[in-house]
Amino acid sequence: MNVNAAALLALALLLVACGKKEADEPDPSQAVESSASRALEDRRRDPFTYANYDSVRVTDLALEANVLFNEKTLDAVATLTFERVDPAASSLVLDTNDLDIRSVETGGEIFAPTTYSLGPDGPALGSKLSIDLPAGATKVRIAYRTSPDAEALQWLAPEQTSGKKRPFMYSQNQSINARSMAPVQDTPAVRMTWSAVIRTPTDLRAVMSAENDTGPTDGDYTFRMPQPVPAYLLALAAGDIAFEPLSETVGVYAEPSMVAAAAAEFSDTPTMEKIASGLYGPYRWGRYDLLILPPSFPFGGMENPRLSFMTPTLIAGDKSLTGVVAHELAHSWSGNLVTNATWSDAWLNEGVTSYVENRIMEAVYGSERAAMEQALSLASLKEEISEQKKPELTQLRLPMALDHPDDAFSDIAYVKGEFFLRFLEQRYGREAFDPFLKAWFETNAFKAATTDDFRAFLVDRLVAANPEAASLAEIDEWLTAPGLPASTPVPKSAAFDKIDAVRDSWLKSAADAATIDTSAWTAQEWLRFINGLPDDISPSRLGELDLAFDLTNSRNAEIAFAWQIKAIRAGYAPALPAVENFLTRVGRGKFIYPLYRALKDKGELAIAERIFAKARAGYHPIAQRRVAEILQVQN
Ligand code: BES
Ligand code: ZN
């Protein structure tokens, strides 16, 4: 029960006890019910935070932390500045998860200990930290230590890095892991400026999602984030990290042995930034750098402002996987500038970003590549919709009650969201749609938005001027109905039509795979070819392809993954050693969750469990938890 409901219930009991209820008063028992349901209907209130951000809001964080590799711990002091939205507010409620709170003080100029309480550890949400605020206090100062098992943090031994000599650590705070790194109001609805002083062993470098310290590697670094951002965008990494510039304002951080290859692979990043700024207004964050992480990084990329965190599996040697860079860069507008108010509106973040990503790809690499990427995404979305047993999870505007905010990040948010914008683009034309999207970012910059806000903006700016182009019923079908609307645009790729024809004719004949001319195929064409093979293809036919093209050992992680999934489903055993090798080397969720699931579905649970037992210590805690869920083993 929430606070309002509790208060109303108390009032109801009081009224009943006093026998004061009069005929024209509202029935308090009904009031209790409607208030409880109203809480979940309030689509602006994030249910995945304990924070009392309606009455007190954190506006700035000053963090000081020692990075203790031996203890896998941040030994830290967080000073939070807050603002009383409700002048009478007498406590500040923060999110924490697994933090060892050492002391809590309040003050402004001078600090003094205050009383506080730390609630029980709730699943996913962590523990509520309620701090009593004396009148006049404007800051709290909390000394704490993170847990070696903090969900946000991965601590890598030297052997798990590419240089093998020095340890490495990094954070991944989205969606609700910031609270395991620092006591904060961990909701996308609250933004704060922040600064940090980070101490590491003297030969390691710390980097953050902020104005970075470009001084010498001396173990003492200061950072400043002058734009207010939600806590999920706070990010830290420390290790043997080198830097190579790509332009005056764009560069790559990576372990020394990786930095040259990364700089070559991502050399189009400055161009991408120019294109996005041209379409959607100035880039507002100063520098844009990339940090290449060790292969255990659980995502393709993470849009930490000013410093996107990237998986090294994008370094394919041919720029075929740079869509992820376009994607994380695009978040500088959608997500980081205009943020979803709750995770149930994740599509506003990921769907808009996926659309912008594709516009960048089209401008840099041409419309054929953009169309191929659209077609690959749409095929993946269709597969996901057909497998989703809960239709309400195929709506763009998701129910407020989710098991975990991470459940909001499916192809629905990404691809259905992207295709909704493409639908609007087609109906209104780019002449109207591009300025519309730019205005959405400008009007809502540094704010949190809901699906209803987007709908209202759309009606006001596009529908009103051109009511014929799309009906409100069509728009609402996109936003609130499950599945894929009939109005879904169909990507057209002549290159893919050819691939489909080649594949189908090879499948129908007994022709030797080596006769297929693949010399000019791009990675996207290979993916189309492999994904379109039937799951029940005979292992011997997969063997023919493997003999001709050595797909089992592809250097392109996307191709290797697509092939290995097919191999598992078709029971092509020669690929299994490569699957095991991949799963022990790479921790990227997009690859490893489906591979473990495919092994399990194929009745190879024992193999999956054996590989996981060997690989798990190398995974980020997020990936450890997810794989344990898939295989139903103890985490
Ligand atoms: N913000 C996401 C990563 C994320 C989502 C982290 C949900 C935690 C919870 C990032 O922008 C992203 O979408 N990454 C994708 C790549 C993209 C090209 C689809 C990924 O990791 O694969
Ligand atoms: Zn994203």
XYZ file of C-alpha atoms and ligand atoms in Angstrom:
658
model
C 0.000 0.000 0.000
C 1.360 3.464 -0.745
C 1.400 6.402 1.614
C -1.765 8.000 0.260
C -3.687 4.779 0.464
C -2.469 4.239 4.027
C -3.497 7.752 5.015
C -6.926 7.319 3.464
C -7.395 3.985 5.176
C -6.488 5.576 8.514
C -8.967 8.357 7.810
C -11.619 5.832 6.885
C -11.105 3.890 10.103
C -11.231 7.104 12.072
C -14.492 8.178 10.451
C -16.045 4.767 11.032
C -14.865 4.781 14.654
C -16.350 8.229 15.253
C -19.533 7.260 13.480
C -19.311 10.547 11.647
C -19.904 9.356 8.150
C -22.640 11.355 6.508
C -24.698 10.590 3.475
C -23.130 13.171 1.161
C -19.538 12.302 2.070
C -17.727 10.056 -0.377
C -17.616 6.455 0.758
C -14.080 6.194 2.211
C -13.727 2.494 1.432
C -14.188 3.365 -2.220
C -11.774 6.237 -1.849
C -9.121 3.789 -0.640
C -9.628 1.593 -3.640
C -9.611 4.337 -6.220
C -6.531 5.934 -4.689
C -4.632 2.631 -4.804
C -5.528 2.077 -8.425
C -4.813 5.702 -9.210
C -1.234 5.167 -7.991
C -0.620 2.589 -10.708
C -2.549 4.651 -13.198
C -0.338 7.650 -12.520
C 1.875 7.149 -15.515
C 4.291 9.845 -14.393
C 5.190 8.162 -11.085
C 8.069 5.654 -11.325
C 7.169 2.521 -9.304
C 10.804 1.301 -9.287
C 12.147 3.890 -6.880
C 11.629 4.451 -3.162
C 12.544 8.120 -3.610
C 10.048 10.730 -2.370
C 10.851 12.892 -5.373
C 7.450 14.558 -5.315
C 8.418 16.267 -2.057
C 12.236 16.398 -1.965
C 14.484 16.275 -5.035
C 18.205 15.716 -5.245
C 19.759 18.324 -7.558
C 23.498 17.625 -7.251
C 25.828 14.811 -6.259
C 29.437 15.310 -5.173
C 31.127 11.924 -5.047
C 34.493 11.032 -3.587
C 35.556 7.423 -4.013
C 38.603 5.252 -3.558
C 38.606 2.340 -5.982
C 39.781 -0.635 -3.901
C 40.533 -3.458 -6.342
C 41.618 -5.944 -3.684
C 38.319 -5.539 -1.847
C 36.201 -5.064 -4.988
C 34.768 -2.055 -3.235
C 34.258 1.659 -3.688
C 35.000 3.364 -0.388
C 33.014 6.536 -0.871
C 31.412 9.689 0.433
C 28.400 11.099 -1.418
C 27.257 14.639 -0.707
C 23.776 15.292 -2.079
C 22.230 18.723 -2.470
C 18.447 18.713 -2.477
C 15.505 20.987 -3.048
C 12.281 20.860 -1.036
C 9.397 20.674 -3.505
C 7.140 20.468 -0.454
C 8.488 23.091 1.991
C 7.194 21.042 4.926
C 9.056 17.874 3.897
C 11.012 16.436 6.816
C 12.756 13.461 5.255
C 14.721 12.595 2.153
C 14.186 9.097 0.772
C 16.943 7.541 -1.360
C 17.488 4.231 -3.121
C 20.293 1.937 -2.060
C 21.171 -1.657 -2.911
C 23.758 -3.613 -0.985
C 25.441 -0.444 0.327
C 27.204 -0.513 3.667
C 26.130 2.849 5.113
C 28.778 4.123 7.553
C 27.401 7.536 8.540
C 24.737 10.040 7.523
C 25.014 13.729 8.233
C 22.945 16.720 7.189
C 23.853 20.345 6.852
C 24.639 23.135 4.514
C 27.928 24.723 5.481
C 28.521 22.581 8.577
C 27.455 18.934 8.857
C 26.129 17.069 11.877
C 24.952 13.468 12.297
C 21.253 12.880 11.710
C 18.886 9.971 12.304
C 18.024 7.677 9.426
C 16.606 4.252 8.742
C 17.570 1.621 6.199
C 14.670 -0.593 5.136
C 14.735 -4.321 4.363
C 16.262 -5.542 1.095
C 13.386 -5.766 -1.399
C 13.917 -7.874 -4.526
C 15.148 -5.689 -7.420
C 14.424 -2.425 -5.601
C 17.037 -2.746 -2.858
C 16.710 -0.932 0.469
C 14.989 2.331 1.177
C 17.161 4.904 2.954
C 15.036 7.475 4.837
C 16.989 10.410 6.214
C 15.497 12.825 8.739
C 15.980 16.418 7.649
C 16.288 19.194 10.195
C 14.677 22.460 9.096
C 17.150 24.472 7.044
C 19.296 21.545 5.925
C 20.118 21.660 2.221
C 22.603 18.789 1.936
C 23.193 15.269 3.183
C 26.582 13.605 3.401
C 26.722 9.816 3.383
C 29.835 7.718 3.942
C 29.423 4.208 2.556
C 31.067 1.242 0.896
C 29.772 -0.707 -2.075
C 29.443 -4.492 -1.902
C 31.832 -6.764 -3.846
C 28.593 -8.142 -5.350
C 27.159 -4.716 -6.297
C 24.923 -5.310 -9.314
C 26.315 -2.245 -11.122
C 29.984 -3.081 -10.848
C 32.213 -5.604 -12.501
C 35.711 -6.156 -11.104
C 38.011 -7.865 -13.566
C 41.209 -9.657 -12.695
C 44.213 -8.925 -14.957
C 43.699 -12.226 -16.849
C 40.223 -11.015 -17.904
C 41.611 -7.957 -19.687
C 43.262 -7.778 -23.058
C 46.606 -6.593 -21.593
C 46.506 -9.296 -18.868
C 48.647 -7.203 -16.516
C 46.398 -4.796 -14.650
C 42.894 -5.123 -13.174
C 39.886 -3.299 -14.614
C 36.539 -2.214 -13.181
C 33.471 -0.550 -14.655
C 29.875 0.314 -13.842
C 26.610 -0.331 -15.710
C 23.834 1.585 -13.989
C 20.888 1.324 -16.370
C 18.230 0.510 -15.490
C 18.184 0.491 -11.654
C 21.750 -0.300 -10.603
C 22.970 3.203 -9.752
C 21.668 2.507 -6.242
C 24.289 -0.230 -5.786
C 27.037 2.282 -6.619
C 25.804 5.339 -4.687
C 22.809 6.354 -2.549
C 20.697 8.346 -5.029
C 17.157 8.984 -6.214
C 17.446 6.235 -8.779
C 14.697 7.144 -11.214
C 14.845 8.568 -14.740
C 12.446 11.267 -13.505
C 15.070 12.958 -11.295
C 18.073 14.735 -12.811
C 21.119 16.003 -11.006
C 24.388 17.673 -11.877
C 27.379 15.907 -10.400
C 31.098 15.963 -9.770
C 33.551 13.363 -8.574
C 37.017 12.831 -7.184
C 38.178 9.273 -7.870
C 41.330 7.655 -6.528
C 42.830 4.538 -8.110
C 46.221 2.793 -7.982
C 48.671 5.309 -9.473
C 49.234 3.440 -12.761
C 45.545 3.158 -13.624
C 43.264 5.729 -15.241
C 39.703 6.460 -14.185
C 37.176 7.764 -16.729
C 33.587 8.861 -16.194
C 30.493 9.979 -18.110
C 31.489 13.589 -17.542
C 34.120 16.175 -18.403
C 37.096 13.885 -18.103
C 40.352 14.583 -16.351
C 42.923 14.742 -19.144
C 45.816 15.151 -16.725
C 48.557 12.568 -16.178
C 47.917 8.998 -15.060
C 48.567 9.505 -11.353
C 45.672 7.778 -9.599
C 43.875 11.006 -8.717
C 41.122 12.253 -11.034
C 38.426 14.892 -10.939
C 35.249 15.002 -13.015
C 32.407 17.418 -13.540
C 29.010 16.888 -15.139
C 27.472 20.339 -15.517
C 24.271 19.189 -17.244
C 21.652 17.523 -15.031
C 21.232 13.806 -15.789
C 19.363 10.895 -14.224
C 21.360 8.510 -12.008
C 21.264 5.692 -14.567
C 23.690 7.753 -16.691
C 26.353 8.003 -13.991
C 29.271 5.815 -15.080
C 32.810 4.995 -13.998
C 35.582 2.772 -15.337
C 39.169 2.306 -14.188
C 41.995 0.316 -15.689
C 44.959 0.500 -18.024
C 43.231 2.910 -20.398
C 44.791 4.778 -23.328
C 43.250 7.468 -25.545
C 43.327 8.219 -29.261
C 41.591 11.270 -30.759
C 39.328 10.949 -33.833
C 38.790 14.719 -34.138
C 39.036 17.804 -31.940
C 35.994 16.750 -29.931
C 35.673 12.985 -30.474
C 38.005 10.210 -29.343
C 38.393 6.615 -28.232
C 39.502 5.267 -24.855
C 40.551 1.611 -24.708
C 43.169 -0.707 -23.345
C 46.469 0.127 -25.133
C 46.429 -3.053 -27.251
C 42.946 -2.216 -28.598
C 42.982 1.517 -29.070
C 44.367 1.641 -32.638
C 41.923 -0.960 -33.991
C 39.056 0.787 -32.194
C 40.027 4.190 -33.595
C 40.085 2.761 -37.133
C 36.757 0.948 -36.739
C 34.967 3.986 -35.302
C 36.566 6.699 -37.415
C 33.147 7.722 -38.797
C 31.965 8.879 -35.369
C 32.734 12.604 -35.924
C 30.728 12.491 -39.179
C 27.851 10.807 -37.366
C 27.802 13.591 -34.802
C 27.632 16.241 -37.534
C 24.741 14.472 -39.214
C 22.737 14.058 -36.024
C 23.300 17.706 -35.018
C 22.218 18.838 -38.476
C 18.967 16.937 -38.167
C 18.082 17.383 -34.506
C 19.846 20.443 -33.155
C 23.209 21.032 -31.490
C 25.023 18.311 -29.573
C 24.731 19.643 -26.039
C 27.336 17.662 -24.120
C 30.741 19.035 -25.087
C 32.973 16.107 -26.092
C 31.777 12.744 -27.391
C 34.151 9.888 -26.605
C 33.873 6.109 -26.734
C 35.249 3.729 -24.126
C 35.922 0.202 -25.376
C 35.426 -2.253 -22.539
C 36.655 -5.799 -22.053
C 34.504 -8.436 -23.836
C 32.473 -9.202 -20.688
C 30.599 -5.891 -21.107
C 26.952 -7.045 -21.041
C 25.654 -4.661 -23.741
C 26.474 -3.639 -27.264
C 26.762 -0.111 -26.020
C 25.619 2.131 -23.196
C 24.898 5.780 -23.831
C 26.735 7.207 -20.814
C 26.791 10.933 -21.639
C 29.998 12.277 -23.187
C 31.478 8.769 -22.965
C 29.528 5.879 -24.455
C 30.620 2.483 -23.160
C 31.044 -0.040 -26.020
C 31.596 -3.763 -26.443
C 34.795 -4.753 -28.257
C 32.710 -7.233 -30.296
C 31.889 -4.305 -32.610
C 35.453 -4.257 -33.906
C 34.889 -6.403 -36.978
C 37.519 -4.764 -39.193
C 35.042 -3.502 -41.797
C 32.828 -0.963 -39.959
C 29.892 -3.341 -40.421
C 28.722 -3.012 -36.811
C 29.026 0.751 -36.322
C 25.243 1.035 -36.083
C 25.728 0.623 -32.341
C 27.885 3.780 -32.285
C 25.193 5.652 -34.227
C 22.707 4.304 -31.678
C 24.573 5.374 -28.533
C 25.348 8.751 -30.091
C 21.655 9.171 -30.966
C 20.837 8.795 -27.265
C 22.496 12.195 -26.802
C 19.108 13.503 -28.006
C 16.630 10.717 -27.254
C 17.113 9.435 -23.737
C 19.864 11.612 -22.350
C 18.300 14.951 -23.321
C 14.629 13.871 -23.335
C 14.202 11.015 -20.893
C 11.354 8.570 -20.320
C 9.668 9.474 -17.005
C 9.256 5.790 -16.121
C 10.670 2.575 -17.567
C 7.228 1.636 -18.896
C 7.764 4.327 -21.534
C 11.176 2.921 -22.521
C 10.190 3.133 -26.195
C 10.492 6.952 -25.986
C 14.130 6.323 -25.189
C 15.084 3.261 -27.266
C 12.545 3.454 -30.106
C 13.243 7.100 -30.899
C 16.968 6.331 -30.641
C 16.705 3.385 -33.036
C 14.944 5.624 -35.554
C 17.616 8.326 -35.232
C 20.327 5.642 -35.442
C 18.945 4.497 -38.781
C 18.792 8.062 -40.110
C 22.473 8.474 -39.210
C 23.333 5.153 -40.892
C 21.459 6.169 -44.019
C 23.336 9.472 -44.206
C 26.784 7.922 -43.599
C 26.550 4.588 -45.460
C 23.637 5.019 -47.850
C 20.005 4.011 -48.030
C 20.665 0.368 -49.000
C 22.551 -0.305 -45.758
C 19.858 1.541 -43.785
C 17.121 -0.519 -45.455
C 18.965 -3.768 -44.754
C 19.296 -2.873 -41.092
C 15.590 -2.007 -40.940
C 14.685 -5.354 -42.475
C 16.903 -7.300 -40.042
C 15.321 -5.456 -37.111
C 11.780 -6.003 -38.343
C 12.350 -9.743 -38.791
C 13.666 -9.951 -35.245
C 10.664 -7.989 -33.933
C 8.220 -10.308 -35.673
C 9.907 -13.339 -34.158
C 9.768 -11.781 -30.729
C 6.096 -10.833 -30.993
C 5.233 -14.361 -32.056
C 7.028 -15.765 -28.992
C 5.687 -13.271 -26.424
C 2.998 -14.945 -24.343
C 1.825 -11.721 -22.679
C 0.229 -9.496 -25.361
C 0.305 -6.445 -23.056
C 4.111 -6.581 -23.248
C 3.900 -5.959 -27.015
C 2.419 -2.465 -26.530
C 4.646 0.584 -26.887
C 3.045 2.100 -23.782
C 3.720 -0.735 -21.357
C 1.744 -1.489 -18.201
C 3.128 0.283 -15.115
C 3.374 -3.029 -13.272
C 6.452 -4.819 -14.669
C 8.420 -7.531 -12.860
C 11.639 -5.594 -13.480
C 12.341 -2.420 -15.483
C 14.744 -4.381 -17.709
C 11.670 -6.205 -19.079
C 10.753 -2.967 -20.860
C 13.816 -3.265 -23.127
C 12.669 -5.724 -25.757
C 12.387 -5.362 -29.525
C 9.013 -3.766 -28.824
C 10.616 -0.651 -27.356
C 13.444 -0.640 -29.914
C 11.944 -1.809 -33.185
C 8.214 -1.247 -32.837
C 9.121 2.210 -31.499
C 11.411 2.796 -34.489
C 8.766 1.688 -36.973
C 6.138 3.900 -35.342
C 8.326 6.907 -36.083
C 8.960 5.600 -39.591
C 5.178 5.336 -40.015
C 4.850 8.988 -38.987
C 7.746 9.941 -41.292
C 5.975 8.303 -44.237
C 2.600 9.834 -43.497
C 3.771 13.401 -42.871
C 6.905 13.436 -45.030
C 10.418 14.259 -43.857
C 9.834 17.989 -44.533
C 7.358 18.011 -41.650
C 8.554 15.080 -39.573
C 12.226 16.076 -39.184
C 11.421 19.528 -37.741
C 8.788 17.889 -35.539
C 11.294 15.507 -33.954
C 13.840 18.294 -33.572
C 11.209 20.396 -31.797
C 10.340 17.443 -29.521
C 13.984 17.316 -28.371
C 14.241 21.075 -27.980
C 10.947 21.527 -26.157
C 11.618 18.704 -23.726
C 15.374 19.060 -23.278
C 16.515 18.001 -19.786
C 12.996 16.862 -18.949
C 11.253 13.561 -18.404
C 8.400 12.701 -20.774
C 5.623 10.130 -20.991
C 3.928 8.512 -23.977
C 0.953 10.785 -23.336
C 3.246 13.826 -23.601
C 4.494 12.540 -26.956
C 0.955 11.933 -28.167
C -0.150 15.426 -27.141
C 2.890 16.974 -28.878
C 2.187 14.924 -31.993
C -1.467 15.941 -32.094
C -0.560 19.572 -31.547
C 2.350 19.797 -34.007
C 1.571 17.327 -36.783
C -1.962 15.944 -36.663
C -3.681 19.304 -36.231
C -2.021 20.770 -39.334
C -2.610 17.703 -41.465
C -5.547 15.691 -40.097
C -5.821 13.602 -43.260
C -2.360 12.030 -42.994
C -3.031 9.699 -40.090
C -6.082 9.079 -37.954
C -5.979 9.197 -34.163
C -7.187 5.616 -34.203
C -4.122 4.585 -36.196
C -1.815 6.513 -33.880
C -3.405 5.038 -30.779
C -3.180 1.565 -32.227
C 0.589 2.061 -32.422
C 0.823 3.397 -28.883
C -1.547 1.218 -26.920
C -2.536 -1.904 -28.883
C -0.520 -5.135 -28.804
C 1.209 -6.614 -31.853
C 2.122 -4.915 -35.117
C -0.347 -2.535 -36.805
C -1.364 -3.098 -40.416
C 0.165 0.307 -41.125
C 3.707 -0.956 -40.379
C 6.042 0.303 -43.115
C 7.739 -2.446 -45.132
C 11.485 -1.960 -45.643
C 12.544 -2.569 -49.243
C 16.020 -3.885 -49.949
C 16.912 -5.103 -53.409
C 20.102 -6.607 -51.984
C 18.098 -8.705 -49.539
C 15.698 -9.841 -52.271
C 18.733 -11.236 -54.086
C 20.018 -12.961 -50.959
C 16.607 -14.562 -50.373
C 16.583 -15.834 -53.956
C 20.112 -17.253 -53.691
C 19.325 -18.968 -50.389
C 16.053 -20.432 -51.594
C 17.513 -21.799 -54.779
C 20.467 -23.337 -52.885
C 18.047 -24.925 -50.420
C 15.979 -26.398 -53.254
C 18.945 -27.811 -55.140
C 21.836 -30.059 -54.202
C 24.304 -27.431 -55.426
C 27.661 -27.173 -53.708
C 27.707 -24.161 -51.383
C 31.069 -23.113 -52.827
C 29.280 -22.205 -56.062
C 27.446 -19.346 -54.321
C 29.251 -16.120 -55.127
C 29.512 -14.390 -51.763
C 32.586 -12.317 -52.582
C 30.737 -8.997 -52.400
C 28.433 -9.814 -49.482
C 28.315 -7.406 -46.573
C 27.825 -8.562 -42.989
C 24.144 -7.580 -43.261
C 23.717 -9.834 -46.317
C 25.349 -12.731 -44.486
C 22.980 -12.184 -41.572
C 20.002 -12.203 -43.920
C 21.243 -15.390 -45.543
C 21.840 -17.230 -42.254
C 18.722 -16.012 -40.438
C 16.563 -17.207 -43.319
C 17.829 -20.799 -43.157
C 15.139 -23.083 -41.713
C 15.723 -24.112 -38.080
C 15.326 -27.753 -39.088
C 17.890 -27.655 -41.879
C 19.961 -30.857 -41.929
C 23.319 -30.728 -40.137
C 25.014 -31.967 -43.302
C 23.790 -28.961 -45.297
C 25.071 -26.633 -42.571
C 28.330 -28.574 -42.827
C 28.510 -27.751 -46.550
C 28.158 -24.053 -45.826
C 30.700 -24.254 -43.044
C 33.206 -26.010 -45.273
C 32.823 -23.340 -47.934
C 32.724 -20.253 -45.666
C 33.976 -21.273 -42.180
C 31.012 -19.532 -40.576
C 31.588 -21.274 -37.232
C 34.752 -19.238 -36.837
C 33.571 -15.943 -38.336
C 35.522 -12.960 -36.981
C 32.325 -10.943 -37.123
C 30.562 -11.467 -33.768
C 27.068 -10.901 -35.247
C 27.655 -13.474 -37.995
C 29.222 -15.970 -35.585
C 26.245 -15.549 -33.268
C 23.602 -15.912 -36.013
C 25.373 -19.031 -37.282
C 25.808 -20.606 -33.863
C 22.113 -20.135 -33.001
C 21.180 -21.878 -36.247
C 23.740 -24.618 -35.559
C 22.344 -25.306 -32.089
C 18.743 -25.389 -33.324
C 19.629 -27.697 -36.218
C 21.800 -29.965 -34.065
C 25.002 -29.214 -36.005
C 27.500 -30.530 -33.449
C 30.783 -29.340 -35.050
C 29.880 -25.773 -34.041
C 29.593 -26.581 -30.331
C 33.261 -26.027 -29.399
C 33.036 -22.570 -31.006
C 29.816 -21.876 -29.063
C 31.603 -22.785 -25.848
C 34.564 -20.631 -26.758
C 32.301 -17.672 -27.600
C 30.292 -18.020 -24.374
C 33.427 -18.081 -22.243
C 35.028 -15.134 -24.046
C 32.096 -12.786 -24.549
C 29.538 -11.530 -21.997
C 27.300 -9.472 -24.300
C 23.704 -10.283 -23.377
C 22.327 -9.968 -26.891
C 24.469 -12.989 -27.826
C 24.777 -15.061 -24.706
C 21.138 -15.098 -23.496
C 19.780 -16.515 -26.792
C 22.666 -19.014 -27.033
C 21.992 -20.390 -23.536
C 18.238 -20.421 -24.261
C 18.770 -22.273 -27.557
C 20.937 -24.917 -25.844
C 18.289 -25.375 -23.178
C 15.428 -25.553 -25.712
C 17.366 -28.137 -27.691
C 17.602 -30.382 -24.606
C 21.272 -29.543 -24.033
C 20.766 -28.111 -20.553
C 23.696 -30.105 -19.164
C 26.062 -28.559 -21.714
C 24.648 -25.097 -21.011
C 25.107 -25.539 -17.262
C 28.646 -26.801 -17.658
C 29.594 -23.824 -19.865
C 27.905 -21.374 -17.497
C 29.740 -22.830 -14.492
C 33.006 -22.186 -16.289
C 32.087 -18.801 -17.784
C 30.043 -17.093 -15.066
C 32.932 -15.608 -13.090
C 33.832 -13.671 -16.234
C 30.328 -12.172 -16.663
C 29.054 -8.875 -15.314
C 26.631 -9.397 -12.354
C 23.709 -8.363 -14.635
C 24.558 -11.165 -17.081
C 25.156 -13.660 -14.261
C 21.657 -12.963 -12.926
C 20.000 -13.195 -16.358
C 21.706 -16.440 -17.402
C 20.949 -17.997 -13.991
C 17.272 -17.102 -14.625
C 17.323 -18.649 -18.112
C 18.911 -21.895 -16.920
C 16.997 -21.788 -13.628
C 20.113 -22.300 -11.570
C 20.878 -20.626 -8.248
C 22.453 -17.178 -8.568
N 20.595 1.773 -23.230
C 20.863 0.583 -23.942
C 21.459 -0.505 -23.110
C 20.614 -0.906 -21.914
C 19.262 -1.131 -22.038
C 21.190 -1.077 -20.679
C 18.511 -1.498 -20.932
C 20.451 -1.442 -19.576
C 19.096 -1.644 -19.698
C 21.764 0.844 -25.156
O 21.559 2.082 -25.739
C 21.393 -0.165 -26.206
O 20.283 -0.118 -26.651
N 22.295 -1.049 -26.583
C 22.036 -2.062 -27.584
C 22.566 -1.686 -28.920
C 21.577 -1.103 -29.864
C 22.203 -0.840 -31.204
C 20.340 -1.924 -30.039
C 22.734 -3.340 -27.168
O 23.340 -3.353 -26.082
O 22.694 -4.309 -27.876
Zn 19.739 2.295 -26.675
